Tab-separated table of C-alpha atoms in Angstrom:
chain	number	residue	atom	x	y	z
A	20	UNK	CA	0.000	0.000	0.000
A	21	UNK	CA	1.183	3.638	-0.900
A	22	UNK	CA	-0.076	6.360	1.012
A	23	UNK	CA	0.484	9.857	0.234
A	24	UNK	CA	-0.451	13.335	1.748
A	25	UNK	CA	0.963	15.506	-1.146
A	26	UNK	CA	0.987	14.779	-4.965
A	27	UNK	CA	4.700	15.088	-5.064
A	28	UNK	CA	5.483	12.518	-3.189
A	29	UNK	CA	4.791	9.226	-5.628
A	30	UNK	CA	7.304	9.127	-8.482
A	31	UNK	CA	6.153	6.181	-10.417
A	32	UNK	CA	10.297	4.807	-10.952
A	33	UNK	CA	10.074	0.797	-12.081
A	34	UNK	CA	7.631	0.579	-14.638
A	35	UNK	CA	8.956	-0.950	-18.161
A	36	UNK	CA	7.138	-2.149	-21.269
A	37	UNK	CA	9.038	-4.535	-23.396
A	38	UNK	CA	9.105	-3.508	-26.973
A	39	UNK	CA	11.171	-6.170	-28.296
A	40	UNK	CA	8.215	-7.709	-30.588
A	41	UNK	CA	8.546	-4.538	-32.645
A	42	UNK	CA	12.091	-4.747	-33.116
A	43	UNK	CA	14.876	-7.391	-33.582
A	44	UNK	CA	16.389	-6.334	-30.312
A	45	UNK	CA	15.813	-6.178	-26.412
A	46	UNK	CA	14.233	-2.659	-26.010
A	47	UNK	CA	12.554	-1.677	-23.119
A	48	UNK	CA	10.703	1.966	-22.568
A	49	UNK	CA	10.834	3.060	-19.044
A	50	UNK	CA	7.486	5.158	-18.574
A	51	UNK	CA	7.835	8.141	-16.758
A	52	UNK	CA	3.936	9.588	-17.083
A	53	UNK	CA	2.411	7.545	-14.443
A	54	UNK	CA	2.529	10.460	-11.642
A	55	UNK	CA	0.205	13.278	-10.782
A	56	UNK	CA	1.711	15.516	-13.447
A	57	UNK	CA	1.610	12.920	-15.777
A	58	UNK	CA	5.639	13.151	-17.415
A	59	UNK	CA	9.061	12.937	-16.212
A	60	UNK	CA	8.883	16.717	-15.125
A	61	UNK	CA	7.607	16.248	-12.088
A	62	UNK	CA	11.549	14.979	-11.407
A	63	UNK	CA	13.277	18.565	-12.032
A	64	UNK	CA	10.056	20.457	-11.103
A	65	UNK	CA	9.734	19.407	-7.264
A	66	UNK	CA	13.837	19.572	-7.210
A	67	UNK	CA	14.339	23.173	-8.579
A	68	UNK	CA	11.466	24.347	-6.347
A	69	UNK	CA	13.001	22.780	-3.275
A	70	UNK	CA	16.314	24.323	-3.983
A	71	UNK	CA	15.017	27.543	-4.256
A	72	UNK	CA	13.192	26.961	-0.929
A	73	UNK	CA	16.279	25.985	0.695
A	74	UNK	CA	18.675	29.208	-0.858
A	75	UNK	CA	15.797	31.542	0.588
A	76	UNK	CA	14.615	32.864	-2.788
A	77	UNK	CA	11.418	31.072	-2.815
A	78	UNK	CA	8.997	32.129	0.184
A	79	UNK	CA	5.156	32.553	1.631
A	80	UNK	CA	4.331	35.391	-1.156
A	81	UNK	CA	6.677	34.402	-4.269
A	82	UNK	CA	5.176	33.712	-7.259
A	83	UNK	CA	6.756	31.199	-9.643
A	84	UNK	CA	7.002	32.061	-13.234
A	85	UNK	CA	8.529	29.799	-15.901
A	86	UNK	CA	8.319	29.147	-19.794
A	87	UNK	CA	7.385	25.576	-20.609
A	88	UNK	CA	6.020	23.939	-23.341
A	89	UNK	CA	3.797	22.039	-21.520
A	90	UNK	CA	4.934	19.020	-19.234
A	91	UNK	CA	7.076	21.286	-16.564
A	92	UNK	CA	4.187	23.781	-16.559
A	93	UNK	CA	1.890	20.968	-15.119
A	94	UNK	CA	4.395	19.454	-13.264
A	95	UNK	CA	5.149	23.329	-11.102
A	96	UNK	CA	1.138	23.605	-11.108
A	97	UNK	CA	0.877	20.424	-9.052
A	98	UNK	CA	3.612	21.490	-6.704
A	99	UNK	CA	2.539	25.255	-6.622
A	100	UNK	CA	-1.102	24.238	-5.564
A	101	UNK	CA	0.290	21.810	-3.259
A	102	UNK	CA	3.119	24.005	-1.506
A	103	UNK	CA	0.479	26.885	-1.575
A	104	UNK	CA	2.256	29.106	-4.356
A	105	UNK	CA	1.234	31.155	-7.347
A	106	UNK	CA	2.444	30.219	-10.450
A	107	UNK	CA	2.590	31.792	-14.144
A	108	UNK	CA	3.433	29.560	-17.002
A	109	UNK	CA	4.540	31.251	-19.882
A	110	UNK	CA	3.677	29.488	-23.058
A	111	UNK	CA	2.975	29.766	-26.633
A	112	UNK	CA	0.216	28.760	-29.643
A	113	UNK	CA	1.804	25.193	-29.715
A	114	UNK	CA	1.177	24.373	-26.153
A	115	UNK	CA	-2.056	21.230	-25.743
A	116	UNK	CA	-4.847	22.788	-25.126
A	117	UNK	CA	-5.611	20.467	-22.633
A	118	UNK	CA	-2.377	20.947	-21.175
A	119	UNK	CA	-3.216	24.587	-20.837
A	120	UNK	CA	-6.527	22.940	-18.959
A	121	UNK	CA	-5.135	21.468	-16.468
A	122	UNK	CA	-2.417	24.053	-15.620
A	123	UNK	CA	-5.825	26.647	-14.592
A	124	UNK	CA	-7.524	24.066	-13.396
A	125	UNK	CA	-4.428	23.534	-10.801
A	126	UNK	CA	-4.682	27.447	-10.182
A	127	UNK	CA	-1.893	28.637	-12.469
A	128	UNK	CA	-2.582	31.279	-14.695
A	129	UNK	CA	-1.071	30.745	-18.288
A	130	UNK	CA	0.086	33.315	-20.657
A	131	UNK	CA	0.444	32.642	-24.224
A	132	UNK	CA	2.925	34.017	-26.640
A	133	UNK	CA	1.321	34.239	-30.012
A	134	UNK	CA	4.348	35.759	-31.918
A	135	UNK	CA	7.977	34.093	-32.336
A	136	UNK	CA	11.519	36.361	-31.613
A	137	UNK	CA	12.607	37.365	-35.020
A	138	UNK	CA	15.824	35.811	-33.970
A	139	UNK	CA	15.329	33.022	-30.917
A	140	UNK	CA	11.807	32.077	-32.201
A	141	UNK	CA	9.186	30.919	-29.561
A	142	UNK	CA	11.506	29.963	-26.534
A	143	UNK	CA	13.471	32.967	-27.168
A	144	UNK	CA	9.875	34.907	-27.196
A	145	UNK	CA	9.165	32.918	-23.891
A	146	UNK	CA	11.821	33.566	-22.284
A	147	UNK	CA	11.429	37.709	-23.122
A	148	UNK	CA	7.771	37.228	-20.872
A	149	UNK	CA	9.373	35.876	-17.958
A	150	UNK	CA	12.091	38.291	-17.939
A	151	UNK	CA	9.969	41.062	-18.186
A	152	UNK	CA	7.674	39.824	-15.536
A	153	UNK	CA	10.423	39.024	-13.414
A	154	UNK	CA	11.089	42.869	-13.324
A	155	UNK	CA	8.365	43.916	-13.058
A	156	UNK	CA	7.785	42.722	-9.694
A	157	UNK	CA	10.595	41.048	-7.163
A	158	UNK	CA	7.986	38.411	-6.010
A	159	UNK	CA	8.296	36.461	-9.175
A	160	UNK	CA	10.980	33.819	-9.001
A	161	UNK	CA	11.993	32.062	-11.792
A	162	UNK	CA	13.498	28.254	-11.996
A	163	UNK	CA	15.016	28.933	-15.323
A	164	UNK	CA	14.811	25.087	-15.997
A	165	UNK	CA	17.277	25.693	-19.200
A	166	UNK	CA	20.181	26.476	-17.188
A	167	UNK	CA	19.239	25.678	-13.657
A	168	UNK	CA	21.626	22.579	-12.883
A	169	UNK	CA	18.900	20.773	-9.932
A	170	UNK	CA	17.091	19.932	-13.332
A	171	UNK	CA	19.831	17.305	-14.708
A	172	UNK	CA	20.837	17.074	-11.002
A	173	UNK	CA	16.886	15.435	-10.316
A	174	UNK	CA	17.812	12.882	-13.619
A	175	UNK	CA	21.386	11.995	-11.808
A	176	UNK	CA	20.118	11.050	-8.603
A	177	UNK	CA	16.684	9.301	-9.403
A	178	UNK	CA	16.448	8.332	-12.999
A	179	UNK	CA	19.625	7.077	-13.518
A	180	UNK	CA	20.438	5.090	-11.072
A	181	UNK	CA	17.168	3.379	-11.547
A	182	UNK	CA	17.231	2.206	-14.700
A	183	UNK	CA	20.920	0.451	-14.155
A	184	UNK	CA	19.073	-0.838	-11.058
A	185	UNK	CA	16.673	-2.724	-13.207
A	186	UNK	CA	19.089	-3.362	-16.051
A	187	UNK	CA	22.921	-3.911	-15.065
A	188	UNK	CA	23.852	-5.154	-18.098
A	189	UNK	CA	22.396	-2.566	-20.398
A	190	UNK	CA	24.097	-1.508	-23.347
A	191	UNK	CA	22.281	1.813	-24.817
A	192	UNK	CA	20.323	3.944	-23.115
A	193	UNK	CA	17.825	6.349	-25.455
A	194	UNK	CA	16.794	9.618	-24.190
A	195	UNK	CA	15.011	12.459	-25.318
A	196	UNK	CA	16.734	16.018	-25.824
A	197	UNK	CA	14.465	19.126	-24.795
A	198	UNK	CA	16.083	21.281	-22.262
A	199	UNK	CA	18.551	18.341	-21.857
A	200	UNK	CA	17.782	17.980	-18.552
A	201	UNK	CA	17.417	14.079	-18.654
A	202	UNK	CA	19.779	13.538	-20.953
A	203	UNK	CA	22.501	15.417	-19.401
A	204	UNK	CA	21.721	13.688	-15.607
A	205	UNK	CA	21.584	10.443	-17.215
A	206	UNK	CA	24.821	10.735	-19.047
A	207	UNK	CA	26.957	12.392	-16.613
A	208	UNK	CA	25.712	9.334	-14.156
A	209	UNK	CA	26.009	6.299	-16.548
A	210	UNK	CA	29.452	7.895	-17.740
A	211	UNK	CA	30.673	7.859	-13.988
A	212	UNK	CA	29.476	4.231	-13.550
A	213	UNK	CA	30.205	2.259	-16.809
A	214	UNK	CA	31.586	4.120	-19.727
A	215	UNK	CA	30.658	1.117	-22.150
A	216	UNK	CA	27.212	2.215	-21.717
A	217	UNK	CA	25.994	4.295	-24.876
A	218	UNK	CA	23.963	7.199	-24.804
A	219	UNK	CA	21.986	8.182	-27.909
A	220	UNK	CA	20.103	11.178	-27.606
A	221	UNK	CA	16.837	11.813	-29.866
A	222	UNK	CA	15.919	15.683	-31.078
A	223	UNK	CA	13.292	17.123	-33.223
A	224	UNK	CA	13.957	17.837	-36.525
A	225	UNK	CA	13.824	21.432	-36.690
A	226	UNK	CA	15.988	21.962	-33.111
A	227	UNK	CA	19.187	23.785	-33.175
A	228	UNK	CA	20.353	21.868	-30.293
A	229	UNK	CA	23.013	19.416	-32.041
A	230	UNK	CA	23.378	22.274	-34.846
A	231	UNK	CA	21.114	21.415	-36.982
A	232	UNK	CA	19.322	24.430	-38.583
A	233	UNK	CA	16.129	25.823	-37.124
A	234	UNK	CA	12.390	24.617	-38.633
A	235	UNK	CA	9.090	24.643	-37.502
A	236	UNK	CA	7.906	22.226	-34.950
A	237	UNK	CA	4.350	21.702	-34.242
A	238	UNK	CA	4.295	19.339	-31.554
A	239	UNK	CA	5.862	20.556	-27.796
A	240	UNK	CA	8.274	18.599	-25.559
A	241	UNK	CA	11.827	17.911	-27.640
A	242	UNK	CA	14.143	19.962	-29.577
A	243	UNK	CA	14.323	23.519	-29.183
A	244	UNK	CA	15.284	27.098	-31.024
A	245	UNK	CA	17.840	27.956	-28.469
A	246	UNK	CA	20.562	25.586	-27.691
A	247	UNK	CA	20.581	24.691	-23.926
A	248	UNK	CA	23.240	25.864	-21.680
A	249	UNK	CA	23.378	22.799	-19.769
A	250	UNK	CA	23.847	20.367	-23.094
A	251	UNK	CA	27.241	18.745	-23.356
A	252	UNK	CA	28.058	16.390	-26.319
A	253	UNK	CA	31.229	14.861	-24.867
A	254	UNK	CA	28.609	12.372	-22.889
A	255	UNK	CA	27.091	11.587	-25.477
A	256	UNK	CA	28.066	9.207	-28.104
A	257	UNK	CA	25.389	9.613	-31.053
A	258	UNK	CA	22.485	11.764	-32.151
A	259	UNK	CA	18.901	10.906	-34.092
A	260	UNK	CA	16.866	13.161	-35.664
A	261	UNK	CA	13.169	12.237	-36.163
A	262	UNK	CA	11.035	14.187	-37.911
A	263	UNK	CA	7.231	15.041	-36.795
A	264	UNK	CA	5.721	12.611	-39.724
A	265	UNK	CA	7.728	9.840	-37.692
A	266	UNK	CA	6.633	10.834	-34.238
A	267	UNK	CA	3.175	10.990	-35.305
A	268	UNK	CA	3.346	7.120	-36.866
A	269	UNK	CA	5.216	5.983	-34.449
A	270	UNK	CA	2.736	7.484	-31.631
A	271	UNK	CA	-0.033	5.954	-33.454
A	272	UNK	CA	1.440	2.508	-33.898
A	273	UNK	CA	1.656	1.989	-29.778
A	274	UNK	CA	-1.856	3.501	-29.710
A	275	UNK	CA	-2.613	0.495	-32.040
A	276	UNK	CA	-0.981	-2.084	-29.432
A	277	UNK	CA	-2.927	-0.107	-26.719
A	278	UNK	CA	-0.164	2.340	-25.152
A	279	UNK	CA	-1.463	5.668	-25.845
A	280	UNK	CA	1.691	7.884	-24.932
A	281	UNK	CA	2.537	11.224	-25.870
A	282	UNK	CA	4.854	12.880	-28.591
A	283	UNK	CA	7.972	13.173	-26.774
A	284	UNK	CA	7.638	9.516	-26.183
A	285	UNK	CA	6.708	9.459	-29.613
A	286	UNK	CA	10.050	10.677	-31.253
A	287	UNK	CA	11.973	8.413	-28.556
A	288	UNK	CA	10.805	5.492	-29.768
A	289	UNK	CA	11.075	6.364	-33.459
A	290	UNK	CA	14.404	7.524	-33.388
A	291	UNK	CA	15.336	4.082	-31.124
A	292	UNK	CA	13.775	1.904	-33.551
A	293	UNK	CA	15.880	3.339	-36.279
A	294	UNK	CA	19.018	3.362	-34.782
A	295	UNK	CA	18.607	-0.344	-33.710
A	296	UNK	CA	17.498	-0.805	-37.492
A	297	UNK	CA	21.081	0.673	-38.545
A	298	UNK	CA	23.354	-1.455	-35.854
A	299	UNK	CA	24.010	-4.700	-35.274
A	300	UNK	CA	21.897	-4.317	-32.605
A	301	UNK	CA	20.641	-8.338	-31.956
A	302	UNK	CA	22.879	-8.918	-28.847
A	303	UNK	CA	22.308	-5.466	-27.405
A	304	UNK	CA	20.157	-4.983	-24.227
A	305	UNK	CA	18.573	-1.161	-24.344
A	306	UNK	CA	16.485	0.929	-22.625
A	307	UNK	CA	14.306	4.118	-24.211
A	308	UNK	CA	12.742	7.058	-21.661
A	309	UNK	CA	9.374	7.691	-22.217
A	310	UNK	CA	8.867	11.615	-20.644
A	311	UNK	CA	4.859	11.310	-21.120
A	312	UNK	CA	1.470	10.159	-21.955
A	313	UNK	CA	-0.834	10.397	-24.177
A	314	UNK	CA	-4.215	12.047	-23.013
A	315	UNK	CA	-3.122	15.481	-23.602
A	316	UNK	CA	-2.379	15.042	-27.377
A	317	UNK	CA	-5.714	13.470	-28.050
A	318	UNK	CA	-6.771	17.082	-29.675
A	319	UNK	CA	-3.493	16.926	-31.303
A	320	UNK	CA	-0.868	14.164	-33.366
A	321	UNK	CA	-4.608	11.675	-31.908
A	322	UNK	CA	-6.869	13.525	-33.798
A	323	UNK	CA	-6.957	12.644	-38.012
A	324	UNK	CA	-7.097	15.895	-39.377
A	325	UNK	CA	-3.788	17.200	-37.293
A	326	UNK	CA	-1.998	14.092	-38.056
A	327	UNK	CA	-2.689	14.134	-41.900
A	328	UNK	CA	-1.409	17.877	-42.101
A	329	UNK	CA	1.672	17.131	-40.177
A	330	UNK	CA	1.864	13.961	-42.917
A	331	UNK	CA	1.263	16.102	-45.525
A	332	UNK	CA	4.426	18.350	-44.732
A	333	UNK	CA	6.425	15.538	-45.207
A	334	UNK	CA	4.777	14.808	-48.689
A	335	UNK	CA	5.285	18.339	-49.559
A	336	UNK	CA	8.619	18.471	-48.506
A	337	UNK	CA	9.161	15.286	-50.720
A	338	UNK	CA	8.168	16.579	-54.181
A	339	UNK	CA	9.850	20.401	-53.542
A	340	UNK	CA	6.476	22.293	-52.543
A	341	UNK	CA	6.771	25.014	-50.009
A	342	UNK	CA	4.549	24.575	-46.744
């Protein structure tokens, strides 16, 4: 029995689904979502908010303000409500609208940033908000989960560890690349206790993070337009790309086995299946990070007409037409 008096306190840390039937390999998908904030955020959120806590900057009064995507806005509108704080989530026009949902109905109030930074796009536009805000008024604190080091720290002490807990004799570890956060905890940690194990990170087509050049991304969670201060390649040994046509396939494929999961998880998968399809990958024993669910994209890569336009971009792109 598990008995909790505040949402943060059950981190959902063992749970696996073998996906070896759909590839020629031992893959497993550790599944983050199954906590109150429903994604892998609820890691950095709770440990960036108790470090600011503990330094003095967040007390009775503060106001939290950060720019998410999506996942870490829930996640800091679980612990806000809980710890009794205000919170602001800055967002923009790509952001679930059930996402945005839940962060109100959790008491946050959500702005939304309709028009990109000429230069740093959306994030970079973001980012301007919550600066602004955050002189505006001295109660606002912000985590600044892109460069705020309790984010990969949360990954390094609980994430980690746990998956070479369940797996000792893993070989390649797949992880998603947003603000880095789990990759970079994950591969400082795995680096420090067996440097055999490989570390492939996944990104977005369209995310500047491994230098790739900038495009338009529809769906929230990976890649992004600025490249994180925290990311460093030297842990990691290779790089996928997956583009939103393969995210949305792939998402709809485990809906078709019955794991509805969300885009992030998505683009993880895809971009594992592929690498395992381009290495001799038969005697390898790996593990893929799944950051979310799948409820909140039901309006989105779930519903036919989004899905066919983001499949028609990929046609387009195919035969030269402009989109």
């Amino acid at each position: 029995m598990t008995v909790i008096t505040s949402p943060y306190e059950y981190i959902e840390n063992d749970l696996y689904v073998d996906l070896s039937a759909m590839v020629d390999s031992s893959l497993y998908l550790k599944c983050e979502g199954f906590n109150f904030a429903g994604s892998v955020k609820l890691k950095p959120a709770l440990a960036m908010v108790e470090a600011a806590e503990r330094e003095g900057r967040l007390t009775p009064g503060s106001t939290l303000v950060e720019s998410s995507s999506g996942n870490l806005g829930v996640a800091i509108s679980v612990i806000a409500a809980s710890k009794g704080y205000r919170f602001v989530c800055v967002t923009d026009h790509r952001c679930n609208r059930a996402t945005e949902r839940a962060m109100t109905a959790l008491g946050a109030t959500v702005q939304v940033i309709t028009e990109p930074n000429p230069v740093t796009g959306f994030l970079g536009a973001r980012i301007d908000r919550v600066r602004a805000l955050c002189a505006s008024d001295s109660r606002y604190v912000w985590l600044d989960q892109y460069a705020n080091e309790n984010n990969w720290l949360s990954h390094f002490t609980l994430t980690a560890p746990s998956i070479a807990r369940a797996f000792p004799d893993v070989d390649v570890v797949f992880i998603g690349a947003g603000t880095t956060g789990t990759l970079m905890g994950c591969a400082r940690w795995f680096a420090g206790w067996n440097e055999n194990v490989r570390i492939v990170a996944v990104d977005s087509v369209g995310s500047v993070t491994f230098g790739g050049p900038a495009g338009v991304r529809m769906i929230p969670g990976l890649g992004t337009s600025i490249r994180p201060d925290m990311v460093d390649e030297s842990v990691i040994d290779d790089v996928v790309m997956v583009g939103e046509p393969d995210t949305v396939r792939m998402c709809h494929l485990l809906a078709r086995r019955g794991f509805l999961f969300g885009g992030s998880t998505g683009t993880v998968v895809s971009g594992a299946v592929r690498w395992l399809d381009e290495h001799d990958s038969h005697d390898l024993k790996c593990v893929a990070i799944s950051p979310d669910l799948g409820e909140r994209y039901v309006d989105t890569i779930y519903r036919s007409d989004w899905a066919s336009a983001i499949l028609d971009q990929e046609v387009h792109a195919a035969v030269g037409v402009p989109v």
